[in-house]
Amino acid sequence: MSLEPTYVTRPALPPIEEYISEIRDIWSARMLTNAGPKHQQLSSSLSEYLGVPRASLFANGHLALECAIQALGVTGEVITTPFTFASTTHAIVRSGATPVFCDIDPDSCVIDAEKVESLITERTSAIVPVHVYGNLCDVDRLQQIADKYDLRLIFDAAHAFGVSRDGVGVGNFGDVSMFSFHATKVFNTIEGGALTYQSADFERPFTSWRQFGQVGGENAESVGTNAKMNEFAAAMGICNLRYVDQSIELRRRLSERYQSNLAGIDGLTFNRPQAGVHSNYSYFPVFFDADTFGRTRDEVALALAHQDVYARRYFHPLTSEFAAYKGRFAVSETPVAAVVAERVLTLPLYADLPMAEVDRICDIILKTSGQST
Ligand SMILES: *Cc1c(COP(=O)(O)O)cnc(C)c1O
């Protein structure tokens, strides 16, 4: 047994000397925040890395998402998924709009694009899908629907840093995409986030929103908030960006080991790889069908916890089931999401997770099932 517990993820840290070297510049420049030199450098490096024309940085991904929703004037109803992190649904509700939950596709866990159109009413103003686990939504179909009904299309790409399809970065789809750079994500700035977008028209409202509506003066042109990324966070991003490709490659190897160790087990399934999609291997979700696997997802999670392995149920409960929304939404409207939420367990995955730990975790799962040979 390993000496330390294994959690679902572990923050990536650059060599400390590299961070200190970046921090020294901050001491010299005496600019700690407000779009200083580190912020500007990271913003352009990220646009390049993500292959997008424009990126605006934020204090965190959640505020970036609220900014996209509010600055684009989204009101009324927003079609979205309940199979996501709290942030997606909260951002819609906190912006004064009403989430309308669409069911998900069981193979990729993203919004089922074929079910979106039937949920559109004259109050619908936007679609907010999530690239869950870095799996790409059906971006073409969603764009078609958005165009047909003149809806905003805002992607929650918090899980999808570095994902591309046929060489096109995921941040190029829809009107706007939000990335999270939280400590636990594939790429981190401690806390941080970004919006990427094609239209130059969004740059000013986004900049304004994150700094009290004040762009270049004491007057305020909009009722903005404070959501600026500070220089220390940007410095961490500059360092971490140097290692992100290597980190995704390590994640790939670990994911493939999980796949081969757990292949062919009755009642245990994975998400399917998507054609043409370069994945970032941000999570390793497995799905337990208790009837055939022989144990429930929660029994497996408990067996792992007994061996000091802390897998997580991303995403259970559905956001539509949150106590905060009691009585407002019916889980029965998204039956596929309801089943997936009961079956999913995301296994530990981070760049420096030892391969031997993956093997040990798989052994525990196999023993639990009673299917090990
Ligand atoms: C992490 C996450 C967010 C929020 O990002 P923060 O940077 O933590 O504010 C939003 N949506 C999803 C799906 C996430 O996983």
JSON list of C-alpha atoms and ligand atoms in Angstrom, two decimals, residues 60-62 84-85 87-88 130 156 158-159 178 180 182 185 192, ligand 1:
[
{"chain": "A", "resi": 60, "resn": "ASN", "atom": "CA", "xyz": [-11.69, 32.09, -12.21]},
{"chain": "A", "resi": 61, "resn": "GLY", "atom": "CA", "xyz": [-13.72, 30.09, -14.70]},
{"chain": "A", "resi": 62, "resn": "HIS", "atom": "CA", "xyz": [-17.04, 30.65, -12.98]},
{"chain": "A", "resi": 84, "resn": "THR", "atom": "CA", "xyz": [-22.10, 19.18, -14.92]},
{"chain": "A", "resi": 85, "resn": "PHE", "atom": "CA", "xyz": [-20.34, 20.95, -12.10]},
{"chain": "A", "resi": 87, "resn": "SER", "atom": "CA", "xyz": [-20.86, 26.36, -11.73]},
{"chain": "A", "resi": 88, "resn": "THR", "atom": "CA", "xyz": [-22.65, 25.95, -15.10]},
{"chain": "A", "resi": 130, "resn": "VAL", "atom": "CA", "xyz": [-20.53, 21.51, -21.47]},
{"chain": "A", "resi": 156, "resn": "ASP", "atom": "CA", "xyz": [-18.49, 25.54, -20.82]},
{"chain": "A", "resi": 158, "resn": "ALA", "atom": "CA", "xyz": [-13.74, 24.00, -18.31]},
{"chain": "A", "resi": 159, "resn": "HIS", "atom": "CA", "xyz": [-12.75, 20.36, -18.89]},
{"chain": "A", "resi": 178, "resn": "MET", "atom": "CA", "xyz": [-15.11, 29.35, -21.08]},
{"chain": "A", "resi": 180, "resn": "SER", "atom": "CA", "xyz": [-11.21, 27.06, -16.07]},
{"chain": "A", "resi": 182, "resn": "HIS", "atom": "CA", "xyz": [-8.54, 26.03, -11.28]},
{"chain": "A", "resi": 185, "resn": "LYS", "atom": "CA", "xyz": [-7.69, 21.27, -13.92]},
{"chain": "A", "resi": 192, "resn": "GLY", "atom": "CA", "xyz": [-8.21, 31.49, -13.03]},
{"chain": "B", "resi": 1, "resn": "LIG", "atom": "C1", "xyz": [-14.15, 23.77, -12.77]},
{"chain": "B", "resi": 1, "resn": "LIG", "atom": "C2", "xyz": [-15.42, 23.99, -13.52]},
{"chain": "B", "resi": 1, "resn": "LIG", "atom": "C3", "xyz": [-16.05, 25.24, -13.61]},
{"chain": "B", "resi": 1, "resn": "LIG", "atom": "C4", "xyz": [-15.67, 26.43, -12.80]},
{"chain": "B", "resi": 1, "resn": "LIG", "atom": "O1", "xyz": [-14.38, 26.83, -12.88]},
{"chain": "B", "resi": 1, "resn": "LIG", "atom": "P1", "xyz": [-13.64, 27.58, -11.67]},
{"chain": "B", "resi": 1, "resn": "LIG", "atom": "O2", "xyz": [-12.38, 28.05, -12.33]},
{"chain": "B", "resi": 1, "resn": "LIG", "atom": "O3", "xyz": [-13.41, 26.60, -10.58]},
{"chain": "B", "resi": 1, "resn": "LIG", "atom": "O4", "xyz": [-14.49, 28.73, -11.25]},
{"chain": "B", "resi": 1, "resn": "LIG", "atom": "C5", "xyz": [-17.16, 25.36, -14.44]},
{"chain": "B", "resi": 1, "resn": "LIG", "atom": "N1", "xyz": [-17.65, 24.31, -15.11]},
{"chain": "B", "resi": 1, "resn": "LIG", "atom": "C6", "xyz": [-17.10, 23.09, -15.02]},
{"chain": "B", "resi": 1, "resn": "LIG", "atom": "C7", "xyz": [-17.69, 21.96, -15.81]},
{"chain": "B", "resi": 1, "resn": "LIG", "atom": "C8", "xyz": [-15.98, 22.88, -14.21]},
{"chain": "B", "resi": 1, "resn": "LIG", "atom": "O5", "xyz": [-15.47, 21.65, -14.08]}
]
